XYZ file of C-alpha atoms in Angstrom:
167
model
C -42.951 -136.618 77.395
C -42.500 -133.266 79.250
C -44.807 -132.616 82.124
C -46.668 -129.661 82.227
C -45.604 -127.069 85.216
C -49.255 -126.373 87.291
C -48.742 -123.365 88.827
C -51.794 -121.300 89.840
C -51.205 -118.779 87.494
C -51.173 -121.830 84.829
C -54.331 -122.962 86.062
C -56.083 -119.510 86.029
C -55.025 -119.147 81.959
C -56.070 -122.244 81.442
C -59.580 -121.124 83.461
C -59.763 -117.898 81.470
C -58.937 -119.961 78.063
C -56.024 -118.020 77.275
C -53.670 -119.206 73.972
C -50.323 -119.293 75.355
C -47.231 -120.888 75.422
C -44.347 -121.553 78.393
C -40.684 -121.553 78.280
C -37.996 -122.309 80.967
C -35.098 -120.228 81.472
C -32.327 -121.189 84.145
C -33.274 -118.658 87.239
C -30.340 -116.773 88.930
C -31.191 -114.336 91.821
C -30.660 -110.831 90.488
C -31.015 -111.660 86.535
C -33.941 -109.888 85.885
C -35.850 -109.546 83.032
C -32.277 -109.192 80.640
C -30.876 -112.422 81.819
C -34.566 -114.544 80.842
C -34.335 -112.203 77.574
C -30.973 -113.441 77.331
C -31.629 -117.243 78.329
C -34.625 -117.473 75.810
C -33.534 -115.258 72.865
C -36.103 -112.574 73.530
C -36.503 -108.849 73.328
C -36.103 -107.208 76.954
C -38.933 -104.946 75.999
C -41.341 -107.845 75.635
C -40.464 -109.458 78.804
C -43.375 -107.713 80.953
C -42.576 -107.590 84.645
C -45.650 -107.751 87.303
C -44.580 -105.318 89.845
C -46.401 -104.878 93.606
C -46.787 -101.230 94.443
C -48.929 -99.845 97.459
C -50.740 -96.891 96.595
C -51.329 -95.829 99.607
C -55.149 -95.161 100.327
C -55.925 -97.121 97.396
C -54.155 -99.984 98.395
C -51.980 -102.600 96.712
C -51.755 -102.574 93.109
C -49.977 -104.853 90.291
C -48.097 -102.919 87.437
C -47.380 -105.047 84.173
C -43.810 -102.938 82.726
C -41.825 -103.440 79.735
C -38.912 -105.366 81.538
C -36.223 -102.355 79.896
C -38.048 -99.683 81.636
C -39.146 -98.562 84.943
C -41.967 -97.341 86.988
C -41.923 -93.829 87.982
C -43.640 -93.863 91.213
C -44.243 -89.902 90.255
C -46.311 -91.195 87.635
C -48.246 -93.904 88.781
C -49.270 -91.753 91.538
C -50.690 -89.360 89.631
C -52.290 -91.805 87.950
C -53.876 -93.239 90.446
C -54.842 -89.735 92.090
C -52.822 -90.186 95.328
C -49.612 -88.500 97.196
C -47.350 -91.514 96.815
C -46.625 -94.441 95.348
C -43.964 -97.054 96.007
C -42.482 -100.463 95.110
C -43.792 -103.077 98.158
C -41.488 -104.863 99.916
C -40.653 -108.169 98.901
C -42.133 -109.714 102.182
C -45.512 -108.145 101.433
C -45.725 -108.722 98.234
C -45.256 -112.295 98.541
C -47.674 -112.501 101.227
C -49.989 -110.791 98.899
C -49.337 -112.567 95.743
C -48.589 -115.786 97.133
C -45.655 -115.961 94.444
C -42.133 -115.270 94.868
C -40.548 -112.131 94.454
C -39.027 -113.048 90.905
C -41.792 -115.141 89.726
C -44.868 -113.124 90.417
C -47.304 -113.622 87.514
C -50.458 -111.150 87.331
C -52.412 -114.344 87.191
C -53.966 -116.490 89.950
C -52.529 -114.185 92.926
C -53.574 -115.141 96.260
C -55.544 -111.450 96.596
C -57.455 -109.945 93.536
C -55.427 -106.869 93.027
C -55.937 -103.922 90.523
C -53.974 -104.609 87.285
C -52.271 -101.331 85.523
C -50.538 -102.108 81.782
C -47.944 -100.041 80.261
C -49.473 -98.523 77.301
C -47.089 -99.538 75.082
C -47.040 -103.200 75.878
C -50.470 -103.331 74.435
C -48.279 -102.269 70.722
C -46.262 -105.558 71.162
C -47.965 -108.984 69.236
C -46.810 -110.934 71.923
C -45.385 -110.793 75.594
C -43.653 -113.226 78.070
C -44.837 -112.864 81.437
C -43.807 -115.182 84.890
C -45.945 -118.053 85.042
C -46.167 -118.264 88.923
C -42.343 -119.273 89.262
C -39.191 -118.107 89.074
C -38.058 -119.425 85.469
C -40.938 -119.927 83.996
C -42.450 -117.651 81.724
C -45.351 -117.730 79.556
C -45.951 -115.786 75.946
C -49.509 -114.349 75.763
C -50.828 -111.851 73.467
C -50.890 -108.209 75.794
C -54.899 -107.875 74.739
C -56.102 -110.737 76.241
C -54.203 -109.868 79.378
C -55.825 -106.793 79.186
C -59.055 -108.751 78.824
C -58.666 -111.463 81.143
C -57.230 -109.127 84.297
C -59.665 -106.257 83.435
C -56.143 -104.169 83.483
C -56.127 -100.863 83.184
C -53.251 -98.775 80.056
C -51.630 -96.110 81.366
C -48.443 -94.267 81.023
C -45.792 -94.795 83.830
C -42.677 -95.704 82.384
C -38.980 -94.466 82.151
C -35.952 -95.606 80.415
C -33.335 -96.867 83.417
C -31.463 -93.814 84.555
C -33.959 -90.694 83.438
C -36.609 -88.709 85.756
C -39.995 -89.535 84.356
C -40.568 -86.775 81.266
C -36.363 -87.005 80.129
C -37.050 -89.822 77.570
C-alpha cells in the first residue's frame, strides 16, 4: 500500500473537501511545467503554475498561469491598479509561502495571500497544480479552486516570446 504524501497544501484540500487526485513526476531543477507535462502525459496548458509576484503597495500576490504562458507584469499591474508588478524572488517567496520555489501550491501557504486565476484556466475540466512539493502535483477541477481560494479571473497572460497584446 502507497502512503499518502501530507503536505500542508494536502491537508488544506482535504480541509476545504476538495475532489482531487495526486501524481508524482521525477523533479529536475529547471523542468518546469513541460518536463511534469512530459513525465505525466499531460497538456502543458493544464499544468497551472502558482507564481509569487509583489505588487508593490498592494503587497504580495499568488498568480495561478497556464504553465505554456506567461505573466505580463504590464498586465497584472494594471490589473491590480498599481505602477509595477514583478516576479518575487525566490528567497521571499519561500519565506512567504513556506514551499519551495518549484513546488509552491496556492494551498495551505504559510501567509494568506490574494489568489489571481488566468481566465482561461477556468475553460479547462481539470488542472494539475503543485501539491506543496516539488514533484507532486495534484488534478483539481479550476472552479473549486476558484471557490476554495476566493481567487480572483483575470487576463494576464502571453504566449513565451510576445509583448502582452501580440498573441
Amino acid at each position: 500500500m502507497t502512503k499518502r504524501v501530507r503536505t500542508p497544501a494536502i491537508r488544506a484540500l482535504e480541509q476545504a473537501g476538495l475532489r482531487f487526485e495526486t501524481s508524482q513526476y521525477r523533479y529536475i531543477e529547471r523542468g518546469g511545467t513541460a518536463h511534469a507535462a512530459a513525465e505525466l502525459g499531460l497538456d502543458e496548458h493544464a499544468v497551472v503554475k502558482t507564481l509569487v509576484f509583489d505588487a508593490g503597495e498592494s503587497g504580495p500576490v499568488l498568480v495561478l498561469m497556464h504553465g505554456d504562458r506567461q505573466v505580463s507584469t504590464h498586465a497584472l499591474a494594471r490589473v491590480l491598479g498599481v505602477r509595477r508588478a514583478a516576479p518575487c524572488p525566490p528567497a521571499i517567496a519561500e519565506k512567504i509561502t513556506g514551499y519551495r520555489v518549484g513546488g509552491t501550491s496556492p494551498f495551505g501557504s504559510r501567509t494568506r495571500l490574494p489568489v489571481l486565476v488566468e481566465r482561461g484556466v477556468l475553460d479547462l475540466d481539470r488542472i494539475w497544480l503543485n501539491a506543496g512539493r516539488r514533484g507532486l502535483l495534484v488534478a483539481v477541477d479550476p472552479r473549486d479552486v476558484v471557490r476554495a481560494l476566493d481567487a480572483t479571473p483575470v487576463e494576464c497572460a502571453v504566449a513565451p516570446g510576445l509583448r502582452f497584446g501580440d498573441g
